Amino acid sequence: MTDWPRLSDAYGSAEGVPDLLDRYEADPEAVSTELVDRLCPMYDTAFSASFAALPRLLGIAAGRAAGERLEVLYLAGAITRCARSSPEAAQMGTLEAAAFCRLTEETLTTPMTAVDYVFLLQSWMAFQGAEVWDRNLENLAEGEHEVDCPYCGVMLTIVFGEEGHFASSEDYANPKAQRSPLRPIDPAQAGGAVQQLYRRALADGQRVVAHGLPYMFGQAVCTDCGTELSVLDRRA
């Protein structure tokens, strides 16, 4: 039996969390914002009550149709992602993580926007314990991320999507900004999580996501010093 008053959330005592979870299960839209604010604000911080809430969140997700459990899986994924830096991480059991993983895999096969799919992939990586990928995949939805040049240290913006596929150390919105084209990585040669994510996106019919992944982690050239670099190595 969980002793909720002895646990904490973002507001202090977690005494009110069980009632909040009851209300969330009955009407998710009415309390979803408050639930996230208390258990995992900004999807980036977790508390003892957050981990204690995972079994209940698992039950809520399992009781919903695949298309109606996205927000629950986002929240559970964010809490799991925070586990590595939390002393309460042990509350997340291996079997529980595997159950979340199975629900997420089932949900990934349902129709959804590319943005929703990317955030769900990020939760999937969290449930598998895949560090780096459980935090950085959201950049795939944004169409850009940043890496530093290993030689001169300048920060490069890696752009992939509607704006094109290039790297730049300048404000790339400026038409005079210098750009260097990206060379996509071969997912088959990359192996590991990149290959896993690429195959998953193709299998789920998410071709926009699958197309972006090789560029997101491809080869770039620093526009300041001309050094060629692996974006994958700079983010891994």
Coordinates of N, CA and C in Angstrom, one line a residue:
M1 N 0.9 -1.2 0.0 CA 0.0 0.0 0.0 C 0.9 1.3 0.0
T2 N 0.7 2.1 -0.9 CA 1.5 3.3 -1.1 C 1.1 4.4 0.0
D3 N 2.1 4.9 0.7 CA 1.8 5.9 1.7 C 2.0 7.2 1.1
W4 N 1.0 7.7 0.3 CA 1.1 8.9 -0.5 C 1.5 10.2 0.3
P5 N 1.0 10.4 1.5 CA 1.4 11.6 2.2 C 2.9 11.7 2.5
R6 N 3.6 10.5 2.5 CA 5.1 10.5 2.8 C 5.9 10.8 1.5
L7 N 5.2 10.8 0.4 CA 5.8 11.0 -0.9 C 5.6 12.5 -1.3
S8 N 6.4 12.9 -2.3 CA 6.3 14.3 -2.7 C 6.1 14.4 -4.2
D9 N 5.5 15.5 -4.6 CA 5.4 15.8 -6.1 C 5.8 17.3 -6.2
A10 N 5.6 17.9 -7.4 CA 6.1 19.2 -7.6 C 5.5 20.3 -6.7
Y11 N 4.3 20.0 -6.1 CA 3.6 20.9 -5.2 C 3.9 20.7 -3.8
G12 N 4.6 19.6 -3.4 CA 4.9 19.3 -2.0 C 4.4 17.9 -1.7
S13 N 3.5 17.8 -0.7 CA 3.0 16.5 -0.3 C 2.2 15.9 -1.5
A14 N 2.3 14.6 -1.7 CA 1.6 13.9 -2.7 C 0.3 13.3 -2.3
E15 N -0.2 13.8 -1.1 CA -1.5 13.3 -0.6 C -2.6 13.3 -1.6
G16 N -2.7 14.3 -2.4 CA -3.8 14.5 -3.3 C -3.6 13.7 -4.7
V17 N -2.5 13.1 -4.9 CA -2.2 12.4 -6.2 C -3.2 11.3 -6.5
P18 N -3.6 10.4 -5.5 CA -4.5 9.3 -5.8 C -5.8 9.9 -6.3
D19 N -6.4 10.9 -5.7 CA -7.6 11.5 -6.2 C -7.5 12.1 -7.6
L20 N -6.3 12.7 -7.8 CA -6.0 13.3 -9.1 C -6.0 12.2 -10.2
L21 N -5.4 11.1 -9.9 CA -5.3 9.9 -10.8 C -6.7 9.4 -11.1
D22 N -7.6 9.3 -10.0 CA -9.0 8.9 -10.2 C -9.7 9.8 -11.2
R23 N -9.5 11.1 -11.0 CA -10.2 12.1 -11.8 C -9.6 12.0 -13.3
Y24 N -8.3 11.8 -13.4 CA -7.7 11.7 -14.7 C -8.3 10.5 -15.5
E25 N -8.4 9.4 -14.8 CA -9.0 8.2 -15.4 C -10.4 8.4 -15.9
A26 N -11.2 9.2 -15.1 CA -12.6 9.4 -15.5 C -12.7 10.5 -16.6
D27 N -11.8 11.5 -16.6 CA -11.9 12.6 -17.5 C -10.5 13.2 -17.8
P28 N -9.7 12.5 -18.7 CA -8.3 12.9 -18.8 C -8.2 14.4 -19.2
E29 N -9.0 14.9 -20.1 CA -8.8 16.3 -20.6 C -9.0 17.3 -19.5
A30 N -9.8 17.0 -18.5 CA -10.1 17.9 -17.4 C -8.9 18.2 -16.5
V31 N -8.1 17.1 -16.3 CA -7.0 17.2 -15.3 C -5.6 16.9 -15.8
S32 N -5.5 16.7 -17.1 CA -4.2 16.3 -17.7 C -3.1 17.3 -17.4
T33 N -3.4 18.6 -17.5 CA -2.4 19.6 -17.3 C -1.9 19.6 -15.9
E34 N -2.9 19.5 -14.9 CA -2.5 19.5 -13.5 C -1.7 18.2 -13.2
L35 N -2.1 17.1 -13.8 CA -1.3 15.8 -13.5 C 0.1 15.9 -14.0
V36 N 0.3 16.5 -15.2 CA 1.7 16.6 -15.7 C 2.5 17.6 -14.8
D37 N 1.8 18.7 -14.4 CA 2.5 19.7 -13.6 C 2.9 19.2 -12.2
R38 N 2.2 18.2 -11.7 CA 2.5 17.7 -10.4 C 3.5 16.6 -10.5
L39 N 3.4 15.7 -11.5 CA 4.2 14.5 -11.5 C 5.5 14.7 -12.4
C40 N 5.4 15.5 -13.4 CA 6.6 15.6 -14.3 C 6.5 16.9 -15.1
P41 N 6.7 18.0 -14.3 CA 6.6 19.4 -15.0 C 7.6 19.5 -16.1
M42 N 7.1 20.1 -17.2 CA 7.9 20.2 -18.5 C 8.4 18.9 -19.0
Y43 N 7.8 17.8 -18.6 CA 8.2 16.5 -19.0 C 9.7 16.3 -18.7
D44 N 10.2 16.9 -17.7 CA 11.7 16.9 -17.5 C 12.1 16.6 -16.1
T45 N 11.2 16.6 -15.1 CA 11.5 16.4 -13.7 C 10.5 15.4 -13.1
A46 N 11.0 14.5 -12.3 CA 10.1 13.6 -11.6 C 10.4 13.6 -10.1
F47 N 9.4 13.0 -9.4 CA 9.5 13.0 -7.9 C 9.1 11.6 -7.4
S48 N 9.2 11.4 -6.1 CA 8.9 10.1 -5.6 C 7.5 9.7 -5.9
A49 N 6.5 10.6 -5.9 CA 5.1 10.3 -6.3 C 5.0 10.0 -7.7
S50 N 5.9 10.5 -8.6 CA 5.8 10.2 -10.0 C 6.0 8.7 -10.3
F51 N 7.1 8.2 -9.6 CA 7.4 6.8 -9.8 C 6.3 5.9 -9.2
A52 N 5.8 6.3 -8.0 CA 4.7 5.6 -7.4 C 3.5 5.5 -8.2
A53 N 3.3 6.5 -9.1 CA 2.1 6.6 -9.9 C 2.2 5.7 -11.2
L54 N 3.3 5.2 -11.5 CA 3.5 4.5 -12.7 C 2.6 3.2 -12.8
P55 N 2.4 2.4 -11.8 CA 1.5 1.3 -11.9 C 0.1 1.7 -12.3
R56 N -0.4 2.8 -11.7 CA -1.7 3.3 -12.0 C -1.8 3.8 -13.4
L57 N -0.7 4.5 -13.9 CA -0.7 5.0 -15.2 C -0.7 3.9 -16.2
L58 N 0.0 2.8 -15.9 CA 0.0 1.6 -16.7 C -1.4 1.0 -16.9
G59 N -2.1 1.0 -15.8 CA -3.5 0.5 -15.8 C -4.4 1.3 -16.6
I60 N -4.2 2.6 -16.5 CA -5.0 3.6 -17.3 C -4.8 3.4 -18.8
A61 N -3.5 3.3 -19.1 CA -3.1 3.2 -20.5 C -3.7 1.8 -21.1
A62 N -3.5 0.8 -20.3 CA -4.0 -0.5 -20.8 C -5.5 -0.6 -21.0
G63 N -6.2 0.3 -20.2 CA -7.7 0.3 -20.3 C -8.2 1.1 -21.4
R64 N -7.4 1.8 -22.2 CA -7.8 2.6 -23.2 C -7.5 2.1 -24.6
A65 N -8.3 2.5 -25.6 CA -7.9 2.1 -27.0 C -6.6 2.7 -27.3
A66 N -5.9 2.1 -28.3 CA -4.6 2.6 -28.6 C -4.5 4.1 -29.0
G67 N -5.5 4.6 -29.7 CA -5.4 6.0 -30.1 C -5.7 7.0 -29.0
E68 N -6.2 6.4 -27.8 CA -6.5 7.3 -26.7 C -5.5 7.3 -25.5
R69 N -4.4 6.6 -25.8 CA -3.5 6.5 -24.6 C -2.2 7.3 -24.9
L70 N -2.1 8.1 -25.9 CA -0.9 8.8 -26.2 C -0.3 9.7 -25.0
E71 N -1.2 10.5 -24.4 CA -0.8 11.4 -23.4 C -0.3 10.6 -22.2
V72 N -0.9 9.5 -21.9 CA -0.5 8.6 -20.7 C 0.9 8.1 -21.0
L73 N 1.1 7.6 -22.2 CA 2.5 7.1 -22.6 C 3.5 8.2 -22.6
Y74 N 3.2 9.4 -23.0 CA 4.1 10.5 -23.0 C 4.6 10.7 -21.6
L75 N 3.6 10.8 -20.7 CA 3.9 11.1 -19.3 C 4.7 10.0 -18.6
A76 N 4.3 8.8 -18.8 CA 5.0 7.6 -18.3 C 6.5 7.6 -18.8
G77 N 6.6 7.9 -20.1 CA 7.9 7.9 -20.7 C 8.8 8.9 -20.2
A78 N 8.3 10.1 -19.9 CA 9.1 11.2 -19.3 C 9.5 10.9 -17.9
I79 N 8.6 10.3 -17.1 CA 9.0 9.9 -15.8 C 10.1 8.8 -15.8
T80 N 9.9 7.9 -16.7 CA 10.9 6.8 -16.8 C 12.3 7.4 -17.3
R81 N 12.2 8.4 -18.2 CA 13.5 9.0 -18.6 C 14.2 9.7 -17.5
C82 N 13.4 10.2 -16.5 CA 14.0 10.9 -15.4 C 14.6 9.9 -14.3
A83 N 14.3 8.6 -14.5 CA 14.7 7.7 -13.5 C 16.2 7.6 -13.3
R84 N 17.0 7.8 -14.3 CA 18.4 7.7 -14.1 C 19.0 8.7 -13.2
S85 N 18.4 9.8 -13.0 CA 18.9 10.8 -12.1 C 18.1 11.0 -10.8
S86 N 17.3 9.9 -10.5 CA 16.5 10.0 -9.3 C 16.7 8.9 -8.4
P87 N 16.8 9.1 -7.1 CA 17.0 8.1 -6.1 C 15.8 7.1 -6.0
E88 N 14.7 7.5 -6.6 CA 13.5 6.7 -6.5 C 13.3 5.8 -7.7
A89 N 14.4 5.7 -8.6 CA 14.3 5.0 -9.8 C 14.0 3.5 -9.6
A90 N 14.4 3.0 -8.5 CA 14.1 1.6 -8.2 C 12.6 1.2 -8.2
Q91 N 11.8 2.2 -8.1 CA 10.4 2.0 -8.1 C 9.8 1.6 -9.4
M92 N 10.6 1.8 -10.5 CA 10.2 1.5 -11.8 C 10.8 0.1 -12.1
G93 N 9.9 -1.0 -12.0 CA 10.3 -2.3 -12.2 C 10.6 -2.7 -13.6
T94 N 11.3 -3.8 -13.8 CA 11.6 -4.2 -15.2 C 10.4 -4.7 -15.9
L95 N 9.5 -5.5 -15.2 CA 8.3 -6.0 -15.8 C 7.4 -4.8 -16.2
E96 N 7.3 -3.8 -15.3 CA 6.5 -2.6 -15.6 C 7.0 -1.9 -16.9
A97 N 8.3 -1.7 -17.0 CA 8.8 -1.1 -18.2 C 8.5 -1.9 -19.4
A98 N 8.6 -3.2 -19.3 CA 8.3 -4.1 -20.4 C 6.8 -4.0 -20.8
A99 N 5.9 -3.8 -19.9 CA 4.5 -3.7 -20.1 C 4.2 -2.4 -20.9
F100 N 4.9 -1.3 -20.4 CA 4.7 0.0 -21.1 C 5.2 -0.1 -22.5
C101 N 6.3 -0.8 -22.7 CA 7.0 -1.0 -24.0 C 6.0 -1.7 -24.9
R102 N 5.3 -2.7 -24.5 CA 4.4 -3.5 -25.3 C 3.2 -2.6 -25.7
L103 N 2.7 -1.8 -24.8 CA 1.6 -0.9 -25.1 C 2.0 0.1 -26.1
T104 N 3.2 0.6 -25.9 CA 3.7 1.7 -26.9 C 3.9 1.1 -28.3
E105 N 4.4 -0.1 -28.4 CA 4.6 -0.7 -29.7 C 3.3 -1.0 -30.4
E106 N 2.3 -1.3 -29.6 CA 0.9 -1.5 -30.2 C 0.4 -0.2 -30.6
T107 N 0.6 0.9 -29.9 CA 0.1 2.2 -30.2 C 0.8 2.8 -31.4
L108 N 2.1 2.5 -31.6 CA 2.8 3.0 -32.7 C 2.3 2.6 -34.1
T109 N 1.6 1.5 -34.1 CA 1.0 1.0 -35.4 C -0.2 1.7 -35.8
T110 N -0.8 2.5 -34.9 CA -2.1 3.2 -35.3 C -1.8 4.5 -36.0
P111 N -2.7 5.0 -36.8 CA -2.6 6.3 -37.5 C -2.4 7.4 -36.5
M112 N -1.4 8.3 -36.8 CA -1.2 9.5 -36.0 C -0.3 10.4 -36.8
T113 N -0.2 11.7 -36.3 CA 0.7 12.6 -37.0 C 2.1 12.3 -36.8
A114 N 3.0 12.8 -37.7 CA 4.4 12.5 -37.5 C 4.9 13.0 -36.2
V115 N 4.4 14.2 -35.8 CA 4.9 14.8 -34.5 C 4.5 13.9 -33.3
D116 N 3.3 13.4 -33.3 CA 2.8 12.5 -32.2 C 3.7 11.2 -32.3
Y117 N 3.9 10.8 -33.4 CA 4.7 9.5 -33.6 C 6.1 9.7 -33.0
V118 N 6.8 10.8 -33.3 CA 8.1 11.0 -32.8 C 8.1 11.1 -31.3
F119 N 7.2 11.8 -30.7 CA 7.2 11.8 -29.2 C 6.9 10.4 -28.6
L120 N 6.1 9.7 -29.3 CA 5.8 8.3 -28.8 C 7.0 7.4 -29.0
L121 N 7.8 7.6 -30.1 CA 9.0 6.9 -30.2 C 10.0 7.2 -29.1
Q122 N 10.0 8.4 -28.6 CA 10.9 8.9 -27.6 C 10.5 8.1 -26.3
S123 N 9.2 8.0 -26.0 CA 8.8 7.2 -24.8 C 9.2 5.7 -25.0
W124 N 9.1 5.2 -26.2 CA 9.4 3.8 -26.4 C 10.9 3.6 -26.1
M125 N 11.7 4.6 -26.5 CA 13.2 4.5 -26.2 C 13.4 4.5 -24.7
A126 N 12.6 5.4 -24.0 CA 12.8 5.5 -22.5 C 12.4 4.2 -21.8
F127 N 11.4 3.5 -22.3 CA 11.0 2.2 -21.7 C 12.0 1.1 -21.9
Q128 N 12.8 1.3 -23.0 CA 13.8 0.3 -23.3 C 15.2 0.7 -22.6
G129 N 15.2 1.8 -21.9 CA 16.4 2.3 -21.3 C 17.5 2.8 -22.2
A130 N 17.0 3.3 -23.4 CA 18.0 3.8 -24.4 C 18.3 5.2 -24.1
E131 N 19.4 5.5 -23.4 CA 19.9 6.8 -23.1 C 20.2 7.6 -24.4
V132 N 20.1 8.9 -24.3 CA 20.3 9.8 -25.4 C 19.1 9.9 -26.3
W133 N 18.7 8.7 -26.8 CA 17.5 8.7 -27.7 C 16.2 9.0 -27.0
D134 N 16.2 8.7 -25.7 CA 14.9 9.0 -25.0 C 14.8 10.4 -24.7
R135 N 15.7 11.3 -25.0 CA 15.6 12.7 -24.8 C 15.7 13.5 -26.2
N136 N 16.4 13.0 -27.1 CA 16.8 13.8 -28.3 C 15.9 13.6 -29.5
L137 N 15.0 12.6 -29.5 CA 14.2 12.3 -30.6 C 13.2 13.5 -30.9
E138 N 12.8 14.2 -29.9 CA 11.9 15.3 -30.1 C 12.4 16.3 -31.1
N139 N 13.8 16.4 -31.3 CA 14.3 17.3 -32.3 C 13.9 16.8 -33.7
L140 N 13.6 15.6 -33.9 CA 13.2 15.1 -35.2 C 11.9 15.7 -35.6
A141 N 11.0 16.0 -34.6 CA 9.7 16.6 -34.9 C 9.9 18.1 -35.2
E142 N 11.0 18.7 -34.6 CA 11.3 20.1 -34.8 C 12.0 20.4 -36.1
G143 N 12.7 19.3 -36.6 CA 13.4 19.5 -37.9 C 14.8 20.1 -37.7
E144 N 15.3 20.2 -36.5 CA 16.6 20.7 -36.3 C 17.1 20.4 -34.9
H145 N 18.5 20.3 -34.8 CA 19.1 20.2 -33.5 C 20.5 20.8 -33.6
E146 N 21.2 20.9 -32.5 CA 22.5 21.5 -32.4 C 23.6 20.5 -32.0
V147 N 24.8 20.6 -32.6 CA 25.9 19.9 -32.2 C 27.1 20.9 -32.2
D148 N 28.2 20.5 -31.5 CA 29.4 21.4 -31.5 C 30.4 20.7 -32.4
C149 N 31.2 21.5 -33.1 CA 32.3 21.1 -33.9 C 33.4 20.5 -33.1
P150 N 33.9 19.3 -33.3 CA 34.9 18.7 -32.5 C 36.3 19.4 -32.6
Y151 N 36.4 20.2 -33.7 CA 37.7 20.9 -33.9 C 37.7 22.3 -33.4
C152 N 36.8 23.1 -33.8 CA 36.8 24.6 -33.4 C 35.8 24.9 -32.3
G153 N 34.9 24.0 -32.0 CA 34.0 24.2 -30.9 C 32.7 25.0 -31.2
V154 N 32.6 25.5 -32.5 CA 31.5 26.3 -32.8 C 30.2 25.5 -32.8
M155 N 29.1 26.1 -32.4 CA 27.8 25.4 -32.4 C 27.2 25.4 -33.8
L156 N 26.9 24.2 -34.3 CA 26.3 24.1 -35.6 C 24.8 23.7 -35.4
T157 N 23.9 24.3 -36.2 CA 22.5 23.9 -36.3 C 22.4 22.9 -37.4
I158 N 21.9 21.8 -37.1 CA 21.7 20.7 -38.1 C 20.2 20.8 -38.5
V159 N 19.9 21.1 -39.8 CA 18.6 21.3 -40.2 C 18.2 20.2 -41.2
F160 N 17.0 19.6 -41.0 CA 16.5 18.5 -41.9 C 15.0 18.6 -41.9
G161 N 14.5 18.8 -43.1 CA 13.0 18.9 -43.2 C 12.7 19.9 -44.3
E162 N 11.6 20.6 -44.1 CA 11.1 21.5 -45.2 C 12.1 22.6 -45.5
E163 N 13.0 23.0 -44.6 CA 13.9 24.0 -44.9 C 15.1 23.5 -45.7
G164 N 15.2 22.2 -45.8 CA 16.3 21.6 -46.5 C 17.1 20.7 -45.6
H165 N 18.3 20.3 -46.0 CA 19.1 19.4 -45.2 C 20.6 20.0 -45.2
F166 N 20.9 20.6 -44.2 CA 22.2 21.4 -44.2 C 22.6 21.6 -42.7
A167 N 23.9 22.1 -42.6 CA 24.4 22.6 -41.3 C 24.8 24.0 -41.5
S168 N 24.7 24.8 -40.4 CA 25.2 26.2 -40.4 C 25.5 26.6 -39.0
S169 N 26.5 27.5 -38.9 CA 26.9 28.1 -37.6 C 26.3 29.4 -37.5
E170 N 25.5 29.9 -38.5 CA 24.9 31.2 -38.5 C 23.4 31.1 -38.4
D171 N 22.7 32.2 -38.4 CA 21.3 32.2 -38.4 C 20.9 31.8 -39.8
Y172 N 20.4 30.6 -40.0 CA 20.2 30.1 -41.3 C 19.0 30.7 -42.0
A173 N 18.2 31.5 -41.2 CA 17.1 32.2 -41.8 C 17.6 33.3 -42.7
N174 N 18.8 33.8 -42.5 CA 19.4 34.8 -43.3 C 19.8 34.2 -44.6
P175 N 19.3 34.7 -45.7 CA 19.7 34.1 -47.0 C 21.2 34.1 -47.3
K176 N 21.9 35.0 -46.6 CA 23.4 35.1 -46.9 C 24.2 34.1 -45.9
A177 N 23.5 33.4 -45.1 CA 24.2 32.5 -44.1 C 24.8 31.4 -44.9
Q178 N 26.0 31.0 -44.5 CA 26.7 29.9 -45.1 C 26.1 28.6 -44.7
R179 N 25.9 27.7 -45.6 CA 25.4 26.4 -45.3 C 26.2 25.3 -45.9
S180 N 26.3 24.2 -45.3 CA 27.0 23.0 -45.9 C 26.0 21.8 -45.9
P181 N 25.9 21.2 -47.0 CA 24.9 20.1 -47.2 C 25.1 18.9 -46.2
L182 N 24.1 18.3 -45.8 CA 24.2 17.1 -45.0 C 24.3 15.9 -45.9
R183 N 25.0 14.9 -45.4 CA 25.1 13.6 -46.1 C 24.4 12.6 -45.2
P184 N 23.3 12.0 -45.6 CA 22.6 11.1 -44.8 C 23.4 9.8 -44.4
I185 N 23.2 9.4 -43.2 CA 23.8 8.1 -42.7 C 23.0 6.9 -43.3
D186 N 23.7 5.8 -43.5 CA 23.1 4.6 -43.9 C 22.6 3.9 -42.7
P187 N 21.3 3.8 -42.4 CA 20.7 3.2 -41.2 C 21.2 1.8 -41.0
A188 N 21.4 1.1 -42.1 CA 21.9 -0.3 -42.0 C 23.3 -0.4 -41.4
Q189 N 24.1 0.6 -41.8 CA 25.5 0.6 -41.3 C 25.6 1.2 -39.9
A190 N 24.6 2.1 -39.6 CA 24.7 2.7 -38.3 C 24.4 1.7 -37.2
G191 N 23.4 0.8 -37.5 CA 23.1 -0.2 -36.5 C 22.5 0.4 -35.2
G192 N 22.4 -0.4 -34.2 CA 21.8 0.1 -32.9 C 20.5 0.8 -33.0
A193 N 20.3 1.8 -32.2 CA 19.0 2.5 -32.1 C 18.6 3.2 -33.4
V194 N 19.6 3.7 -34.2 CA 19.2 4.4 -35.4 C 18.6 3.4 -36.4
Q195 N 19.2 2.2 -36.5 CA 18.6 1.2 -37.4 C 17.2 0.7 -36.9
Q196 N 17.1 0.6 -35.6 CA 15.9 0.1 -34.9 C 14.8 1.1 -35.2
L197 N 15.1 2.4 -35.0 CA 14.1 3.5 -35.2 C 13.7 3.6 -36.7
Y198 N 14.7 3.5 -37.5 CA 14.4 3.6 -39.0 C 13.5 2.5 -39.4
R199 N 13.8 1.2 -39.1 CA 13.0 0.1 -39.5 C 11.6 0.2 -38.9
R200 N 11.5 0.7 -37.6 CA 10.2 0.8 -37.0 C 9.3 1.8 -37.7
A201 N 9.9 3.0 -38.0 CA 9.1 4.0 -38.7 C 8.6 3.5 -40.1
L202 N 9.5 2.8 -40.8 CA 9.1 2.3 -42.1 C 7.9 1.3 -41.9
A203 N 8.1 0.4 -41.0 CA 7.1 -0.6 -40.7 C 5.7 0.0 -40.4
D204 N 5.8 1.1 -39.7 CA 4.6 1.8 -39.2 C 4.0 2.7 -40.2
G205 N 4.6 2.8 -41.4 CA 4.1 3.7 -42.5 C 4.4 5.2 -42.2
Q206 N 5.4 5.5 -41.3 CA 5.8 6.8 -41.0 C 7.0 7.2 -41.9
R207 N 6.7 7.4 -43.2 CA 7.8 7.6 -44.1 C 8.5 9.0 -43.9
V208 N 7.8 10.0 -43.5 CA 8.4 11.3 -43.2 C 9.4 11.2 -42.1
V209 N 9.1 10.5 -41.1 CA 10.0 10.2 -39.9 C 11.2 9.4 -40.4
A210 N 10.9 8.3 -41.1 CA 12.0 7.5 -41.6 C 13.0 8.3 -42.5
H211 N 12.4 9.2 -43.3 CA 13.3 10.0 -44.2 C 14.2 10.9 -43.4
G212 N 13.6 11.5 -42.3 CA 14.4 12.5 -41.5 C 15.5 11.9 -40.7
L213 N 15.4 10.6 -40.3 CA 16.3 10.0 -39.4 C 17.8 10.0 -39.9
P214 N 17.9 9.5 -41.2 CA 19.3 9.4 -41.7 C 20.0 10.8 -41.8
Y215 N 19.2 11.9 -42.0 CA 19.8 13.2 -42.1 C 20.1 13.7 -40.7
M216 N 19.2 13.4 -39.7 CA 19.3 13.9 -38.4 C 20.6 13.4 -37.8
F217 N 21.1 12.3 -38.2 CA 22.3 11.7 -37.6 C 23.3 11.4 -38.7
G218 N 23.3 12.2 -39.7 CA 24.3 12.0 -40.8 C 25.6 12.7 -40.7
Q219 N 26.3 13.0 -41.8 CA 27.6 13.6 -41.8 C 27.4 15.1 -42.2
A220 N 28.1 16.0 -41.5 CA 28.0 17.4 -41.7 C 29.4 18.0 -41.8
V221 N 29.5 19.2 -42.4 CA 30.8 19.9 -42.5 C 30.6 21.2 -41.8
C222 N 31.5 21.5 -40.8 CA 31.5 22.7 -40.1 C 31.7 23.9 -41.1
T223 N 30.8 24.9 -41.0 CA 30.8 26.0 -41.9 C 31.9 27.0 -41.5
D224 N 32.5 26.8 -40.3 CA 33.5 27.8 -39.8 C 34.9 27.3 -40.2
C225 N 35.2 26.0 -39.9 CA 36.5 25.5 -40.1 C 36.7 24.4 -41.2
G226 N 35.5 23.9 -41.7 CA 35.6 22.9 -42.7 C 35.8 21.5 -42.2
T227 N 35.7 21.3 -40.9 CA 35.9 19.9 -40.4 C 34.6 19.1 -40.7
E228 N 34.9 17.8 -41.2 CA 33.7 16.9 -41.4 C 33.5 16.2 -40.1
L229 N 32.2 16.0 -39.7 CA 31.9 15.4 -38.5 C 30.7 14.5 -38.6
S230 N 30.6 13.6 -37.7 CA 29.5 12.7 -37.6 C 28.5 13.3 -36.6
V231 N 27.3 13.6 -37.0 CA 26.3 14.2 -36.1 C 25.9 13.1 -35.1
L232 N 25.9 11.9 -35.5 CA 25.5 10.8 -34.6 C 26.5 10.7 -33.5
D233 N 27.8 10.8 -33.8 CA 28.9 10.7 -32.8 C 28.8 11.9 -31.8
R234 N 28.4 13.0 -32.3 CA 28.3 14.2 -31.4 C 27.1 14.2 -30.5
R235 N 26.1 13.4 -30.8 CA 24.9 13.3 -30.0 C 24.9 12.0 -29.1
A236 N 25.6 11.0 -29.5 CA 25.6 9.7 -28.8 C 26.3 9.8 -27.5

